[in-house]
Amino acid sequence: MSSEAFPDIPVIPFEGPDSRNPLAFKHYDKEEVIGGKPMKDHFRFGMAYWHTMRNPLADPFGPGTSQKPWDDGTDSVENAVKRVDVAFEFMQKTGIDFYCFHDRDVAPEGATLKESNESLDRVADALESKQKETGIKLLWGTACLFAHPRYNQGAATSPYAEVFAYAGAQVKKALEVTHRLGGEGYTFWGGREGYSTLWNTNLKQELEHLAAFLHMAVDHARKIGFTGQFYIEPKPREPSTHQYDSDSAACLNFLREHDLLDHLKLNIETNHATLAGHSMMHELEVAMAAGALGSIDANTGDELIGWDTDQFPTNIYLTTQIMLCLLKMGGFTTGGLNFDAKPRRESFEPVDLFHAHIGGMDAFARGLKVAHAIREDGRLDQFVADRYSSYDSGIGAKIQGREVGFEQLEAHVLSQGEPSIPSGRQEMLENLINEFI
Ligand code: XLS
Ligand code: NI
Ligand code: NI
């Protein structure tokens, strides 16, 4: 295998917590069973093609630094096909079982839609044969509706019908390729589905167009027999000033209003949650309360930089919270943990891609172990159950059962007097969590 892209890097072994080998897992042991299920099935880790294979690591102040010796730097289909081998070698060596892509990450955009589609088909041939060879699967596909200049004022929410049409045609193809590759999902992230200024924007019309677009996608999926899960990925801004799918609550409201809640779940990304002024746990809980948590873009932001810095998640507190939510939900069905993350611009060598993914996977393995232990211990769940136990009987049960109105509540208070309530015990619970971390 002299054509390997990472000849000096072996398949990353699990060596356990005492290992000092930076290219080994300390906690992620694929087949280790936790709570009745192997670790790998809890996580369903995904590699984000756009970052791991394509991100040059540029920032607004300087060009990309990333070294990709296998890439000839051109936009040729041949080069794109060569990258497929590299992507699968990377996933095999890190033990990642899924990947996610945008149409334009895997294949170049041509001068016409026809040309773009032909290139995509050629790369899809390569992806399909690599999937067969390795057993690696497509977690979800998507279309890049934000990079090409035609989309500078939006795609489905562009004021220009010709642009809407182009976006529809592009998603049609991306959906068909996702279907062909056995994709378990299809994601909509509306990078430019929002506005830069309200002075030139008909917000109501744009929202209706977005809904129409999503309905067309659902209809087309049905037509071609795609039964994968659709996701919408909340993010409040960047690149737009305001993005319509700004957070979980906004997405759910939009989906409900436009009769789409049966068809789309949420794909929640940590860095987007914090950009929206929420914690990841908040966004997950809001989605779960609606039965709409579908998948996760696993990354993290920087507390001191206000952008979507897409860093690899290494914070055990964060991964514990995410895994507590997932365990509570009963785990993923179609979704997974897609590393929508990139190394820093300063970490430009190919080996840094390995360090980054290993770190993320190990952080989630620890989060899973901690979350599982917290659940087995039971004190946290018991505390929460006790906290709401006044709704289990008496007036509480009647409130919950909607058997009483204000008049009965008034009568109750007149007979019972001032309620005495216990402490919320936040600090005690924070200490309890730290017992496990
Ligand atoms: C960008 C988004 C994007 C989506 C896929 O901020 O996270 O990468 O996940 O279009
Ligand atoms: Ni994302
Ligand atoms: Ni993002």
Tab-separated table of C-alpha atoms and ligand atoms in Angstrom:
chain	number	residue	atom	x	y	z
A	1	MET	CA	0.000	0.000	0.000
A	2	SER	CA	2.660	2.500	-1.046
A	3	SER	CA	-0.079	4.856	-2.249
A	4	GLU	CA	-1.244	5.515	1.296
A	5	ALA	CA	-1.780	9.166	2.169
A	6	PHE	CA	-0.770	8.595	5.792
A	7	PRO	CA	2.010	5.990	5.435
A	8	ASP	CA	3.484	6.621	8.893
A	9	ILE	CA	0.210	6.387	10.744
A	10	PRO	CA	-1.208	2.981	11.638
A	11	VAL	CA	-4.748	2.047	12.483
A	12	ILE	CA	-5.208	3.872	15.779
A	13	PRO	CA	-5.229	1.284	18.571
A	14	PHE	CA	-7.021	1.401	21.900
A	15	GLU	CA	-4.296	1.372	24.551
A	16	GLY	CA	-6.210	2.424	27.670
A	17	PRO	CA	-5.852	5.328	30.096
A	18	ASP	CA	-2.225	4.572	31.029
A	19	SER	CA	-0.950	4.870	27.471
A	20	ARG	CA	1.265	7.852	26.657
A	21	ASN	CA	1.019	7.281	22.916
A	22	PRO	CA	-0.621	10.346	21.360
A	23	LEU	CA	-1.791	8.226	18.429
A	24	ALA	CA	-3.782	5.814	20.580
A	25	PHE	CA	-7.221	5.894	22.148
A	26	LYS	CA	-7.148	6.107	25.925
A	27	HIS	CA	-10.898	5.727	26.425
A	28	TYR	CA	-12.599	4.964	23.135
A	29	ASP	CA	-12.755	1.214	22.844
A	30	LYS	CA	-15.093	0.644	19.928
A	31	GLU	CA	-16.583	-2.647	21.038
A	32	GLU	CA	-16.668	-2.025	24.789
A	33	VAL	CA	-20.235	-2.435	25.935
A	34	ILE	CA	-21.647	0.353	28.073
A	35	GLY	CA	-25.256	0.201	29.131
A	36	GLY	CA	-25.970	-2.764	26.884
A	37	LYS	CA	-24.503	-1.353	23.678
A	38	PRO	CA	-21.007	-1.077	22.191
A	39	MET	CA	-19.503	2.392	22.355
A	40	LYS	CA	-19.472	2.737	18.610
A	41	ASP	CA	-23.243	2.353	18.452
A	42	HIS	CA	-23.785	5.012	21.090
A	43	PHE	CA	-21.800	7.523	19.068
A	44	ARG	CA	-22.039	6.634	15.387
A	45	PHE	CA	-19.099	8.961	14.770
A	46	GLY	CA	-18.980	10.754	11.467
A	47	MET	CA	-16.209	12.505	9.555
A	48	ALA	CA	-17.159	15.831	7.989
A	49	TYR	CA	-15.778	15.716	4.467
A	50	TRP	CA	-15.763	19.513	4.121
A	51	HIS	CA	-13.461	19.998	7.069
A	52	THR	CA	-11.291	16.922	7.203
A	53	MET	CA	-10.754	16.571	3.465
A	54	ARG	CA	-11.271	20.094	2.176
A	55	ASN	CA	-10.742	22.805	4.761
A	56	PRO	CA	-7.569	24.745	3.931
A	57	LEU	CA	-7.631	26.342	7.422
A	58	ALA	CA	-7.745	29.914	6.176
A	59	ASP	CA	-9.015	32.705	8.404
A	60	PRO	CA	-10.128	36.270	7.569
A	61	PHE	CA	-6.537	37.429	8.006
A	62	GLY	CA	-4.624	34.870	6.044
A	63	PRO	CA	-4.692	31.997	3.578
A	64	GLY	CA	-4.937	28.324	4.323
A	65	THR	CA	-2.035	26.524	5.946
A	66	SER	CA	-3.244	22.945	5.804
A	67	GLN	CA	-0.818	20.466	4.232
A	68	LYS	CA	-2.523	17.900	2.040
A	69	PRO	CA	0.282	16.255	0.077
A	70	TRP	CA	-2.130	13.910	-1.718
A	71	ASP	CA	-4.091	16.806	-3.193
A	72	ASP	CA	-2.829	18.400	-6.420
A	73	GLY	CA	-4.677	21.584	-5.581
A	74	THR	CA	-6.817	21.542	-8.729
A	75	ASP	CA	-10.556	21.325	-9.081
A	76	SER	CA	-10.376	18.332	-11.391
A	77	VAL	CA	-12.631	15.342	-11.040
A	78	GLU	CA	-9.526	13.108	-10.990
A	79	ASN	CA	-8.254	14.930	-7.944
A	80	ALA	CA	-11.677	14.658	-6.347
A	81	VAL	CA	-11.702	10.909	-6.955
A	82	LYS	CA	-8.211	10.581	-5.455
A	83	ARG	CA	-9.422	12.357	-2.315
A	84	VAL	CA	-12.037	9.662	-1.815
A	85	ASP	CA	-9.292	7.101	-1.195
A	86	VAL	CA	-7.671	9.425	1.311
A	87	ALA	CA	-10.953	10.027	3.127
A	88	PHE	CA	-11.612	6.306	3.492
A	89	GLU	CA	-8.030	5.590	4.547
A	90	PHE	CA	-8.448	8.256	7.217
A	91	MET	CA	-11.743	6.828	8.442
A	92	GLN	CA	-10.408	3.297	8.476
A	93	LYS	CA	-7.352	4.336	10.465
A	94	THR	CA	-9.387	6.305	13.011
A	95	GLY	CA	-12.158	3.695	13.143
A	96	ILE	CA	-14.845	6.171	12.100
A	97	ASP	CA	-17.827	4.353	10.592
A	98	PHE	CA	-19.739	7.222	8.961
A	99	TYR	CA	-19.173	10.368	6.946
A	100	CYS	CA	-21.138	13.421	5.879
A	101	PHE	CA	-20.660	15.590	2.813
A	102	HIS	CA	-21.918	18.508	0.759
A	103	ASP	CA	-22.189	17.878	-2.966
A	104	ARG	CA	-19.499	20.473	-3.642
A	105	ASP	CA	-17.036	19.068	-1.072
A	106	VAL	CA	-16.770	15.778	-2.860
A	107	ALA	CA	-17.017	16.987	-6.457
A	108	PRO	CA	-16.271	20.277	-8.195
A	109	GLU	CA	-18.989	22.618	-9.391
A	110	GLY	CA	-18.933	22.844	-13.192
A	111	ALA	CA	-19.916	25.619	-15.569
A	112	THR	CA	-23.424	24.206	-15.879
A	113	LEU	CA	-25.690	22.139	-13.672
A	114	LYS	CA	-25.294	19.265	-16.105
A	115	GLU	CA	-21.515	19.371	-15.785
A	116	SER	CA	-21.714	19.569	-11.987
A	117	ASN	CA	-24.067	16.598	-11.908
A	118	GLU	CA	-21.792	14.529	-14.121
A	119	SER	CA	-18.802	15.230	-11.886
A	120	LEU	CA	-20.843	14.348	-8.829
A	121	ASP	CA	-21.870	11.054	-10.416
A	122	ARG	CA	-18.260	10.165	-11.131
A	123	VAL	CA	-17.195	10.838	-7.567
A	124	ALA	CA	-20.270	9.019	-6.265
A	125	ASP	CA	-19.067	5.939	-8.167
A	126	ALA	CA	-15.835	6.097	-6.185
A	127	LEU	CA	-17.639	6.735	-2.889
A	128	GLU	CA	-19.977	3.844	-3.523
A	129	SER	CA	-17.203	1.381	-4.250
A	130	LYS	CA	-15.205	2.506	-1.190
A	131	GLN	CA	-18.303	2.152	0.996
A	132	LYS	CA	-18.744	-1.388	-0.278
A	133	GLU	CA	-15.095	-2.219	0.283
A	134	THR	CA	-14.874	-0.814	3.825
A	135	GLY	CA	-18.405	-0.978	5.250
A	136	ILE	CA	-18.230	2.732	6.050
A	137	LYS	CA	-21.608	4.425	5.621
A	138	LEU	CA	-23.028	7.786	4.716
A	139	LEU	CA	-24.597	9.406	7.785
A	140	TRP	CA	-26.062	12.273	5.781
A	141	GLY	CA	-25.612	14.220	2.626
A	142	THR	CA	-26.356	17.848	1.907
A	143	ALA	CA	-26.041	20.459	-0.819
A	144	CYS	CA	-23.830	23.507	-0.565
A	145	LEU	CA	-26.293	26.328	-1.095
A	146	PHE	CA	-24.097	29.064	0.312
A	147	ALA	CA	-20.709	29.206	-1.445
A	148	HIS	CA	-21.517	29.947	-5.087
A	149	PRO	CA	-22.048	33.675	-5.824
A	150	ARG	CA	-25.548	32.987	-7.193
A	151	TYR	CA	-26.570	32.250	-3.613
A	152	ASN	CA	-25.187	35.444	-2.139
A	153	GLN	CA	-28.716	36.590	-1.242
A	154	GLY	CA	-29.970	33.182	-0.254
A	155	ALA	CA	-31.033	29.994	-2.011
A	156	ALA	CA	-34.565	28.895	-1.074
A	157	THR	CA	-35.018	32.361	0.431
A	158	SER	CA	-33.449	34.257	-2.450
A	159	PRO	CA	-35.639	37.080	-3.695
A	160	TYR	CA	-34.975	35.741	-7.191
A	161	ALA	CA	-37.069	32.833	-8.433
A	162	GLU	CA	-34.342	31.687	-10.836
A	163	VAL	CA	-32.040	31.173	-7.863
A	164	PHE	CA	-34.717	29.270	-5.952
A	165	ALA	CA	-35.099	27.049	-9.004
A	166	TYR	CA	-31.353	26.440	-9.232
A	167	ALA	CA	-31.214	25.509	-5.564
A	168	GLY	CA	-34.093	23.093	-6.039
A	169	ALA	CA	-32.370	21.451	-8.971
A	170	GLN	CA	-29.170	21.169	-6.967
A	171	VAL	CA	-30.887	19.608	-3.953
A	172	LYS	CA	-32.731	17.185	-6.234
A	173	LYS	CA	-29.395	15.823	-7.375
A	174	ALA	CA	-27.798	15.851	-3.916
A	175	LEU	CA	-30.767	13.940	-2.571
A	176	GLU	CA	-30.559	11.384	-5.360
A	177	VAL	CA	-26.847	10.858	-4.756
A	178	THR	CA	-27.457	10.576	-1.003
A	179	HIS	CA	-30.127	7.985	-1.724
A	180	ARG	CA	-27.882	6.075	-4.099
A	181	LEU	CA	-25.170	5.940	-1.429
A	182	GLY	CA	-27.596	4.625	1.165
A	183	GLY	CA	-27.438	7.841	3.197
A	184	GLU	CA	-29.265	7.552	6.498
A	185	GLY	CA	-30.171	11.219	6.461
A	186	TYR	CA	-30.180	14.469	4.552
A	187	THR	CA	-29.424	17.819	6.181
A	188	PHE	CA	-30.489	21.375	5.481
A	189	TRP	CA	-28.290	24.050	6.918
A	190	GLY	CA	-29.374	27.461	5.703
A	191	GLY	CA	-26.180	29.459	5.803
A	192	ARG	CA	-27.619	32.242	3.684
A	193	GLU	CA	-31.281	31.500	4.348
A	194	GLY	CA	-31.762	34.665	6.312
A	195	TYR	CA	-31.021	38.298	5.670
A	196	SER	CA	-28.280	40.829	5.765
A	197	THR	CA	-30.656	43.763	6.188
A	198	LEU	CA	-34.411	43.959	6.732
A	199	TRP	CA	-34.555	47.115	4.568
A	200	ASN	CA	-34.571	44.970	1.443
A	201	THR	CA	-36.268	41.868	2.834
A	202	ASN	CA	-39.781	40.454	2.735
A	203	LEU	CA	-39.359	38.171	5.713
A	204	LYS	CA	-42.785	36.541	5.546
A	205	GLN	CA	-42.430	35.667	1.874
A	206	GLU	CA	-38.940	34.276	2.375
A	207	LEU	CA	-40.121	32.014	5.194
A	208	GLU	CA	-42.949	30.731	3.012
A	209	HIS	CA	-40.493	30.019	0.225
A	210	LEU	CA	-38.245	28.106	2.594
A	211	ALA	CA	-41.208	25.994	3.684
A	212	ALA	CA	-42.198	25.372	0.069
A	213	PHE	CA	-38.648	24.284	-0.670
A	214	LEU	CA	-38.559	21.800	2.193
A	215	HIS	CA	-41.918	20.373	1.147
A	216	MET	CA	-40.550	19.884	-2.355
A	217	ALA	CA	-37.611	17.987	-0.889
A	218	VAL	CA	-39.930	15.759	1.133
A	219	ASP	CA	-42.062	15.130	-1.962
A	220	HIS	CA	-39.062	14.285	-4.078
A	221	ALA	CA	-37.692	11.935	-1.433
A	222	ARG	CA	-40.977	10.082	-1.490
A	223	LYS	CA	-40.880	9.912	-5.279
A	224	ILE	CA	-37.404	8.368	-5.408
A	225	GLY	CA	-37.933	6.098	-2.409
A	226	PHE	CA	-35.516	7.859	-0.062
A	227	THR	CA	-36.622	6.964	3.455
A	228	GLY	CA	-33.732	8.554	5.343
A	229	GLN	CA	-34.318	11.219	7.967
A	230	PHE	CA	-34.348	14.904	7.006
A	231	TYR	CA	-32.645	17.304	9.382
A	232	ILE	CA	-32.553	21.041	9.746
A	233	GLU	CA	-29.494	22.488	11.486
A	234	PRO	CA	-30.054	25.572	13.635
A	235	LYS	CA	-27.572	28.449	13.595
A	236	PRO	CA	-28.373	32.067	14.402
A	237	ARG	CA	-26.028	33.918	12.064
A	238	GLU	CA	-22.788	33.734	10.106
A	239	PRO	CA	-22.602	34.181	7.212
A	240	SER	CA	-25.999	35.919	7.269
A	241	THR	CA	-26.817	38.594	9.845
A	242	HIS	CA	-29.830	36.614	10.885
A	243	GLN	CA	-30.482	33.033	9.838
A	244	TYR	CA	-34.128	31.907	9.893
A	245	ASP	CA	-33.362	28.561	11.513
A	246	SER	CA	-31.681	30.455	14.338
A	247	ASP	CA	-32.038	27.983	17.209
A	248	SER	CA	-33.939	24.842	18.187
A	249	ALA	CA	-37.016	26.766	19.291
A	250	ALA	CA	-37.147	28.830	16.101
A	251	CYS	CA	-36.732	25.722	13.955
A	252	LEU	CA	-39.462	23.857	15.797
A	253	ASN	CA	-41.825	26.780	15.488
A	254	PHE	CA	-41.109	27.054	11.773
A	255	LEU	CA	-41.542	23.326	11.191
A	256	ARG	CA	-44.798	23.277	13.140
A	257	GLU	CA	-46.202	26.348	11.418
A	258	HIS	CA	-45.490	24.902	8.008
A	259	ASP	CA	-46.572	21.349	8.657
A	260	LEU	CA	-43.062	19.922	8.432
A	261	LEU	CA	-42.576	18.529	11.918
A	262	ASP	CA	-43.345	14.991	10.780
A	263	HIS	CA	-40.619	15.182	8.171
A	264	LEU	CA	-37.648	16.957	9.723
A	265	LYS	CA	-35.724	16.563	12.939
A	266	LEU	CA	-32.957	18.795	14.217
A	267	ASN	CA	-29.240	18.382	13.709
A	268	ILE	CA	-27.765	20.327	16.600
A	269	GLU	CA	-24.276	21.778	16.624
A	270	THR	CA	-22.552	22.908	19.803
A	271	ASN	CA	-20.892	25.973	18.339
A	272	HIS	CA	-24.212	27.118	16.855
A	273	ALA	CA	-25.903	26.712	20.221
A	274	THR	CA	-23.393	29.003	21.868
A	275	LEU	CA	-23.603	31.516	19.002
A	276	ALA	CA	-27.344	31.590	19.706
A	277	GLY	CA	-26.631	32.381	23.348
A	278	HIS	CA	-27.628	28.923	24.549
A	279	SER	CA	-25.798	25.968	25.985
A	280	MET	CA	-25.652	22.783	23.927
A	281	MET	CA	-27.637	21.039	26.642
A	282	HIS	CA	-30.386	23.642	26.300
A	283	GLU	CA	-30.638	23.131	22.558
A	284	LEU	CA	-30.709	19.355	22.967
A	285	GLU	CA	-33.365	19.473	25.690
A	286	VAL	CA	-35.573	21.779	23.624
A	287	ALA	CA	-35.329	19.437	20.637
A	288	MET	CA	-35.896	16.350	22.776
A	289	ALA	CA	-38.985	17.852	24.408
A	290	ALA	CA	-40.504	17.993	20.929
A	291	GLY	CA	-39.310	14.487	20.038
A	292	ALA	CA	-37.213	16.085	17.348
A	293	LEU	CA	-33.566	15.512	18.233
A	294	GLY	CA	-32.153	13.750	15.208
A	295	SER	CA	-28.406	14.141	14.991
A	296	ILE	CA	-25.488	16.131	16.371
A	297	ASP	CA	-22.683	18.141	14.822
A	298	ALA	CA	-20.044	17.527	17.452
A	299	ASN	CA	-17.713	20.455	17.890
A	300	THR	CA	-17.211	23.369	20.224
A	301	GLY	CA	-16.575	27.102	20.016
A	302	ASP	CA	-14.024	29.257	21.700
A	303	GLU	CA	-15.255	31.217	24.700
A	304	LEU	CA	-13.161	34.207	23.690
A	305	ILE	CA	-13.780	34.318	19.929
A	306	GLY	CA	-17.232	35.186	18.689
A	307	TRP	CA	-17.233	33.018	15.552
A	308	ASP	CA	-18.142	29.523	14.533
A	309	THR	CA	-14.599	28.328	15.187
A	310	ASP	CA	-15.607	24.666	14.782
A	311	GLN	CA	-13.100	23.230	17.229
A	312	PHE	CA	-12.902	19.612	18.208
A	313	PRO	CA	-14.766	18.895	21.439
A	314	THR	CA	-12.393	18.044	24.285
A	315	ASN	CA	-14.354	19.309	27.263
A	316	ILE	CA	-15.535	16.358	29.368
A	317	TYR	CA	-18.245	18.421	31.021
A	318	LEU	CA	-19.720	19.137	27.571
A	319	THR	CA	-19.501	15.559	26.330
A	320	THR	CA	-21.031	14.341	29.600
A	321	GLN	CA	-24.012	16.638	29.127
A	322	ILE	CA	-24.475	15.525	25.527
A	323	MET	CA	-24.256	11.852	26.462
A	324	LEU	CA	-26.671	12.309	29.375
A	325	CYS	CA	-29.177	13.733	26.889
A	326	LEU	CA	-28.580	10.933	24.390
A	327	LEU	CA	-28.919	8.217	27.021
A	328	LYS	CA	-32.109	9.819	28.259
A	329	MET	CA	-33.437	9.834	24.701
A	330	GLY	CA	-32.514	6.186	24.212
A	331	GLY	CA	-29.750	6.872	21.706
A	332	PHE	CA	-29.600	7.774	18.046
A	333	THR	CA	-31.704	6.037	15.449
A	334	THR	CA	-30.591	7.539	12.133
A	335	GLY	CA	-28.332	10.225	13.567
A	336	GLY	CA	-24.792	10.275	14.868
A	337	LEU	CA	-21.986	12.471	16.150
A	338	ASN	CA	-20.587	14.185	13.099
A	339	PHE	CA	-17.303	15.955	13.789
A	340	ASP	CA	-18.156	19.251	12.105
A	341	ALA	CA	-14.791	20.499	13.298
A	342	LYS	CA	-11.352	21.419	12.058
A	343	PRO	CA	-7.913	21.710	13.593
A	344	ARG	CA	-6.592	25.206	14.310
A	345	ARG	CA	-4.795	27.106	11.539
A	346	GLU	CA	-1.620	26.517	13.533
A	347	SER	CA	-2.170	22.736	13.391
A	348	PHE	CA	-1.530	22.224	9.716
A	349	GLU	CA	0.067	18.803	9.390
A	350	PRO	CA	-1.845	15.685	8.309
A	351	VAL	CA	-1.150	14.066	11.679
A	352	ASP	CA	-3.052	16.890	13.349
A	353	LEU	CA	-6.229	15.561	11.747
A	354	PHE	CA	-5.621	12.359	13.686
A	355	HIS	CA	-4.877	14.091	16.983
A	356	ALA	CA	-8.058	16.125	16.566
A	357	HIS	CA	-10.379	13.199	15.873
A	358	ILE	CA	-8.754	10.953	18.496
A	359	GLY	CA	-9.253	13.695	21.072
A	360	GLY	CA	-12.897	14.171	20.147
A	361	MET	CA	-13.619	10.459	20.233
A	362	ASP	CA	-11.862	9.978	23.551
A	363	ALA	CA	-13.685	12.962	25.032
A	364	PHE	CA	-17.008	11.407	24.032
A	365	ALA	CA	-15.966	8.020	25.382
A	366	ARG	CA	-15.261	9.621	28.745
A	367	GLY	CA	-18.499	11.584	28.558
A	368	LEU	CA	-20.390	8.364	27.920
A	369	LYS	CA	-18.762	6.573	30.850
A	370	VAL	CA	-19.459	9.484	33.176
A	371	ALA	CA	-23.039	9.898	31.957
A	372	HIS	CA	-23.706	6.184	32.291
A	373	ALA	CA	-22.301	6.175	35.828
A	374	ILE	CA	-24.451	9.155	36.794
A	375	ARG	CA	-27.524	7.351	35.532
A	376	GLU	CA	-26.612	4.086	37.243
A	377	ASP	CA	-26.036	5.964	40.491
A	378	GLY	CA	-29.551	7.353	40.148
A	379	ARG	CA	-29.312	10.250	42.614
A	380	LEU	CA	-29.600	12.939	39.938
A	381	ASP	CA	-32.666	11.383	38.305
A	382	GLN	CA	-34.188	10.757	41.716
A	383	PHE	CA	-33.658	14.368	42.715
A	384	VAL	CA	-35.423	15.609	39.612
A	385	ALA	CA	-38.258	13.112	40.012
A	386	ASP	CA	-38.713	14.146	43.652
A	387	ARG	CA	-38.634	17.803	42.700
A	388	TYR	CA	-41.768	17.363	40.604
A	389	SER	CA	-43.457	14.779	42.807
A	390	SER	CA	-46.140	17.197	44.023
A	391	TYR	CA	-47.728	16.681	40.608
A	392	ASP	CA	-48.085	12.971	41.242
A	393	SER	CA	-51.063	13.260	43.580
A	394	GLY	CA	-53.564	15.668	45.083
A	395	ILE	CA	-53.944	19.069	43.489
A	396	GLY	CA	-50.826	18.511	41.364
A	397	ALA	CA	-52.269	15.437	39.677
A	398	LYS	CA	-55.459	17.373	39.018
A	399	ILE	CA	-53.480	20.216	37.428
A	400	GLN	CA	-51.557	17.808	35.305
A	401	GLY	CA	-54.738	16.034	34.287
A	402	ARG	CA	-56.319	19.401	33.446
A	403	GLU	CA	-59.168	18.634	35.818
A	404	VAL	CA	-59.123	21.963	37.629
A	405	GLY	CA	-59.313	25.674	36.794
A	406	PHE	CA	-58.506	28.888	38.621
A	407	GLU	CA	-61.597	28.624	40.836
A	408	GLN	CA	-60.502	25.262	42.256
A	409	LEU	CA	-56.952	26.591	42.652
A	410	GLU	CA	-58.290	29.539	44.587
A	411	ALA	CA	-60.307	27.264	46.858
A	412	HIS	CA	-57.221	25.092	47.365
A	413	VAL	CA	-55.022	28.029	48.357
A	414	LEU	CA	-57.698	29.455	50.670
A	415	SER	CA	-57.789	26.163	52.545
A	416	GLN	CA	-54.041	25.298	52.414
A	417	GLY	CA	-52.371	28.692	52.883
A	418	GLU	CA	-48.802	29.622	51.942
A	419	PRO	CA	-46.816	26.776	50.289
A	420	SER	CA	-43.455	25.791	51.716
A	421	ILE	CA	-40.977	24.847	49.020
A	422	PRO	CA	-37.582	23.101	49.246
A	423	SER	CA	-34.247	24.390	47.904
A	424	GLY	CA	-33.279	23.816	44.267
A	425	ARG	CA	-29.861	22.539	45.469
A	426	GLN	CA	-27.952	23.636	42.378
A	427	GLU	CA	-24.560	23.602	44.096
A	428	MET	CA	-25.148	20.211	45.649
A	429	LEU	CA	-26.019	18.806	42.221
A	430	GLU	CA	-22.996	20.423	40.586
A	431	ASN	CA	-20.886	18.737	43.230
A	432	LEU	CA	-22.640	15.457	42.562
A	433	ILE	CA	-21.772	15.692	38.852
A	434	ASN	CA	-18.160	16.395	39.768
A	435	GLU	CA	-18.051	13.231	41.844
A	436	PHE	CA	-18.220	11.399	38.528
A	437	ILE	CA	-16.057	13.664	36.389
B	1	XLS	C1	-21.851	25.598	9.187
B	1	XLS	C2	-22.579	24.343	9.311
B	1	XLS	C3	-22.376	23.384	8.155
B	1	XLS	C4	-23.428	22.326	8.167
B	1	XLS	C5	-23.582	21.596	6.880
B	1	XLS	O1	-21.728	26.364	10.123
B	1	XLS	O2	-22.232	23.748	10.511
B	1	XLS	O3	-21.106	22.855	8.195
B	1	XLS	O4	-23.205	21.405	9.169
B	1	XLS	O5	-23.959	22.433	5.849
B	2	NI	NI	-22.742	21.811	11.102
B	3	NI	NI	-21.108	25.208	11.999
